[in-house]
Tab-separated table of C-alpha atoms in Angstrom:
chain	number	residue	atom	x	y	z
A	1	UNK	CA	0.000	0.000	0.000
A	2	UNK	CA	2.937	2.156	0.645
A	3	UNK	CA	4.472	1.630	-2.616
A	4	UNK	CA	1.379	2.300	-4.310
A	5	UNK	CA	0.845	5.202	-2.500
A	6	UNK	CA	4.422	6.953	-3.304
A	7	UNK	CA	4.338	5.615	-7.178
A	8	UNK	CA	1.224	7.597	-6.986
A	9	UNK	CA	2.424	11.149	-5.038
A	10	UNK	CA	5.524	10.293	-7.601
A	11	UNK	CA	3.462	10.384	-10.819
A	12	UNK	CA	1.608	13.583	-9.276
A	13	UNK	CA	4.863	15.077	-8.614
A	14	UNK	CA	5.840	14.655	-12.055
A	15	UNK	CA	2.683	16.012	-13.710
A	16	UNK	CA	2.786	18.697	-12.041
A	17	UNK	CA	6.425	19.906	-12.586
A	18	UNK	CA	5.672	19.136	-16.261
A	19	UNK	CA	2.394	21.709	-16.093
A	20	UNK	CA	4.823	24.023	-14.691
A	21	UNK	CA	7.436	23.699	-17.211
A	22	UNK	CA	4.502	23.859	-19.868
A	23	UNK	CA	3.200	27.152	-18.103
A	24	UNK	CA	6.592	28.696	-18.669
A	25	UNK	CA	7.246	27.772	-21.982
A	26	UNK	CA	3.378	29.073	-22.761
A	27	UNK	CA	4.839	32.373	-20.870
A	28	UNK	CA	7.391	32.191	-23.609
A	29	UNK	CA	5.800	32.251	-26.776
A	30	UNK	CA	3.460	35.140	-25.282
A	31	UNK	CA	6.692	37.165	-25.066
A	32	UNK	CA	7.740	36.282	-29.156
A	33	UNK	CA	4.498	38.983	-30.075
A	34	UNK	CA	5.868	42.658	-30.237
A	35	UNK	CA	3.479	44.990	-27.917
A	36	UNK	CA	3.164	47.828	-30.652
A	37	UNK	CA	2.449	47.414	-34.591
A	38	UNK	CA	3.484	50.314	-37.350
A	39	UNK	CA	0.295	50.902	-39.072
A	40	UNK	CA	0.447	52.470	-42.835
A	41	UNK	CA	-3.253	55.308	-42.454
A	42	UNK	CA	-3.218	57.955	-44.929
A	43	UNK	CA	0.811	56.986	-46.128
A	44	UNK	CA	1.940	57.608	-42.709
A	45	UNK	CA	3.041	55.311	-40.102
A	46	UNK	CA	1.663	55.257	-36.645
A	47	UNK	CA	3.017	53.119	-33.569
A	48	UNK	CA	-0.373	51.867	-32.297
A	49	UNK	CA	-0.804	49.186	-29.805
A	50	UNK	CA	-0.997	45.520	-31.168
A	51	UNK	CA	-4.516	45.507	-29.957
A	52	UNK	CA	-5.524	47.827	-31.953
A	53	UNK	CA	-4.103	46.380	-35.599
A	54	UNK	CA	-7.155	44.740	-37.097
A	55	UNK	CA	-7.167	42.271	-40.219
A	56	UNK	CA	-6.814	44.695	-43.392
A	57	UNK	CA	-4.595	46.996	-41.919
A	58	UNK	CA	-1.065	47.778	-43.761
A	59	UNK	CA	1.374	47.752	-41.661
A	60	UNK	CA	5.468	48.668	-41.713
A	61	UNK	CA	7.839	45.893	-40.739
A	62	UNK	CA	11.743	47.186	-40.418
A	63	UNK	CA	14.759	45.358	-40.623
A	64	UNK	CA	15.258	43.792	-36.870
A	65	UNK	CA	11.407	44.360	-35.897
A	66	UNK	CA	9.537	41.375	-35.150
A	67	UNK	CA	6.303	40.857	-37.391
A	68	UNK	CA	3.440	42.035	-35.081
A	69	UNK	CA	0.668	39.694	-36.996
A	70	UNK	CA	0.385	37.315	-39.528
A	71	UNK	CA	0.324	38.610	-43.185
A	72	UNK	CA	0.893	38.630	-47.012
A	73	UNK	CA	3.378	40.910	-48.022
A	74	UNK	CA	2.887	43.878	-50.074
A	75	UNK	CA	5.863	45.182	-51.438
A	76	UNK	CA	9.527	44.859	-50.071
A	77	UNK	CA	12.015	41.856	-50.502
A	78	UNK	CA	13.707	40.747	-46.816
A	79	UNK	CA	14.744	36.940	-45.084
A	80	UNK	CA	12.604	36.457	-42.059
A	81	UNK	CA	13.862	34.527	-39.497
A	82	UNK	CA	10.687	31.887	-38.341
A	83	UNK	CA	12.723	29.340	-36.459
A	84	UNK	CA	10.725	30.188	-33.049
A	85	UNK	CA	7.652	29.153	-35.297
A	86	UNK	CA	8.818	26.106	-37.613
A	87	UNK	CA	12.158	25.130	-36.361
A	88	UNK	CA	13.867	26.091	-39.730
A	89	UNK	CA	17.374	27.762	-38.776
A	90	UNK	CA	17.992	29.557	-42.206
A	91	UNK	CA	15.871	32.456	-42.595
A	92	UNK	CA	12.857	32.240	-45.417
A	93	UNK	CA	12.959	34.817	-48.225
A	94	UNK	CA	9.708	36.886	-48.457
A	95	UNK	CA	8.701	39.163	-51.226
A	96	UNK	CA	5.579	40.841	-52.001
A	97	UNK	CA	2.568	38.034	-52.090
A	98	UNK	CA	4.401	35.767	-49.511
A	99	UNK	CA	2.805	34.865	-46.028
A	100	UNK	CA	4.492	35.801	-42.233
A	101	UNK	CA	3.567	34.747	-39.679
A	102	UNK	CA	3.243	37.031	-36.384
A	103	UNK	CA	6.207	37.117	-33.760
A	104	UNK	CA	8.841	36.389	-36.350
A	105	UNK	CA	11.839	38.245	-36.978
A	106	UNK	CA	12.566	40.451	-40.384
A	107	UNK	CA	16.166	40.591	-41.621
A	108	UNK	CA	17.507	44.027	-43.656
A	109	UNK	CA	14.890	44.793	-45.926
A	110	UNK	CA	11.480	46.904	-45.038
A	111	UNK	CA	8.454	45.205	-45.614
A	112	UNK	CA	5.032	46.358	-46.092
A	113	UNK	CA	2.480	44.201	-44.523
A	114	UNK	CA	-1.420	43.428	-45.081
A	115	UNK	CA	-2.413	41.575	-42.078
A	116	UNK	CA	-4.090	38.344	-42.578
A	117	UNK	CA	-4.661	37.194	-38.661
A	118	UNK	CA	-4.743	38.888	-35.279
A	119	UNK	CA	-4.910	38.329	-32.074
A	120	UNK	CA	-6.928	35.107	-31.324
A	121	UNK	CA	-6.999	33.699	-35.011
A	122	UNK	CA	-2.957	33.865	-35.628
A	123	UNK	CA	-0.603	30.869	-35.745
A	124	UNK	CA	1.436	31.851	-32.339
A	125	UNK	CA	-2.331	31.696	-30.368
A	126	UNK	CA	-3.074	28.422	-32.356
A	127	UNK	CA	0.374	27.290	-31.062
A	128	UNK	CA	-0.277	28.617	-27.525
A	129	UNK	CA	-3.606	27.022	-27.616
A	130	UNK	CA	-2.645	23.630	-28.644
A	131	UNK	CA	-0.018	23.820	-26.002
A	132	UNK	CA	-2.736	24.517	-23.770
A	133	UNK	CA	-4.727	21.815	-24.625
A	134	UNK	CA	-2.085	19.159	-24.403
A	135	UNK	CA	-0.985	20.695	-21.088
A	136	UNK	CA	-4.641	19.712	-19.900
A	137	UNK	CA	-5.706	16.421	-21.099
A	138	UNK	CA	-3.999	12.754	-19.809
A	139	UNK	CA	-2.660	10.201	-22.227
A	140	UNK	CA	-5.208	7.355	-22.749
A	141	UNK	CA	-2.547	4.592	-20.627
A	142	UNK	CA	-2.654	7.533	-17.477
A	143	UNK	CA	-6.328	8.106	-17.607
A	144	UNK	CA	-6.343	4.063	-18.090
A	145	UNK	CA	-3.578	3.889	-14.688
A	146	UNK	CA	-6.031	5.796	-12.544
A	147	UNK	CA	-9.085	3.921	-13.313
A	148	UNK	CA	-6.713	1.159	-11.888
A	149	UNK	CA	-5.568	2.888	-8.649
A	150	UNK	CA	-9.048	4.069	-8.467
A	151	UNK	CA	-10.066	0.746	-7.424
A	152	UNK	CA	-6.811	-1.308	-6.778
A	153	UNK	CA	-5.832	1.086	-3.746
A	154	UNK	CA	-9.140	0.870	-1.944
A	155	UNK	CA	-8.902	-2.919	-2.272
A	156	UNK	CA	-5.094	-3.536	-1.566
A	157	UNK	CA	-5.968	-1.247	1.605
A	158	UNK	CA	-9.198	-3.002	2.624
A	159	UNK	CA	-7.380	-6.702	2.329
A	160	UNK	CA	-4.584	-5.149	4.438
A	161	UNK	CA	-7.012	-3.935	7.055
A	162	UNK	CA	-8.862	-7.483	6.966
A	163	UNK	CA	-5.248	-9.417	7.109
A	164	UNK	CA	-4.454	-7.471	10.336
A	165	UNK	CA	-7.960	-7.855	11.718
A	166	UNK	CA	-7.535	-11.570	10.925
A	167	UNK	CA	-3.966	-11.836	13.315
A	168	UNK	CA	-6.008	-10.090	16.133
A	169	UNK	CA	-8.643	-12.443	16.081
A	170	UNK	CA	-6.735	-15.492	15.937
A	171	UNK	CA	-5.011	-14.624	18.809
A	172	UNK	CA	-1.489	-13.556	16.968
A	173	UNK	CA	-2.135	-10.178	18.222
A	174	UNK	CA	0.535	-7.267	17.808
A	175	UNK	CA	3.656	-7.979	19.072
């Protein structure tokens, strides 16, 4: 019963320090999306908080900036680094009709921006929100495990109880 209690506190130990580690990495990828967007009005730019950028918009993306939403280019030739995104250490080459996606990083050339996808509807909340997701559902073999315990720890406990009651009765007693 002992064992099966501390595999138990084990396994919770475990998921737990994995939700944590998920919760920071989630932390993370909320800190990839740039706070303010350079929005093209009238043929001038304004800094305007990313809240406020709104599918259609043009926006201004300079070399070093990170792309505030996710987009089809305009007009411009850069490299954009998306390796936070896809993984892909060599920057991608993006000239007017390509897609980028929101929290990655342009390289020397300005680009002008339509954006495609904000806030809840762009590829970094899709990754957030799958990361969510996994972070709160079980495997099928844990959810399977404590449907075991669920029953096997009551019982192992209950025949342990009725073994000692047995050595009392028949006189064994403790000690």
């Amino acid at each position: 019963a002992g064992m099966l209690t501390s595999f138990s506190l084990a396994g919770h130990w475990l998921e737990m320090r994995s939700r944590f580690a998920t919760g920071r990495a989630v932390e993370a990828l909320l800190k990839l999306a740039p706070e303010t967007a350079r929005v093209v009005r009238d043929g001038q730019e304004t800094e305007v908080p990313l809240s406020q950028v709104v599918v259609g918009d043009e926006l201004a993306v300079r070399p070093g900036d990170r792309v505030p939403v996710d987009g089809e280019v305009l007009s411009g030739v850069s490299y954009v680094d998306e390796s936070m995104i896809t993984g892909e250490s060599i920057p991608v080459e993006k000239q007017a009709g390509a897609e980028v996606i929101g929290a990655t990083i342009n390289g020397t050339g300005l680009l002008r921006v339509r954006a495609t996808a904000v806030g809840q509807h762009s590829v970094l909340a899709g990754i957030i929100r799958l990361v969510e997701q996994a972070q709160g559902s079980k495997a099928p073999v844990q959810r399977l495990a404590d449907r075991i315990s669920a029953v096997f720890v009551p019982v192992v406990l209950g025949l342990a109880a009725l073994t000692f009651l047995g050595w009392l009765v028949s006189g064994h007693g403790i000690g």
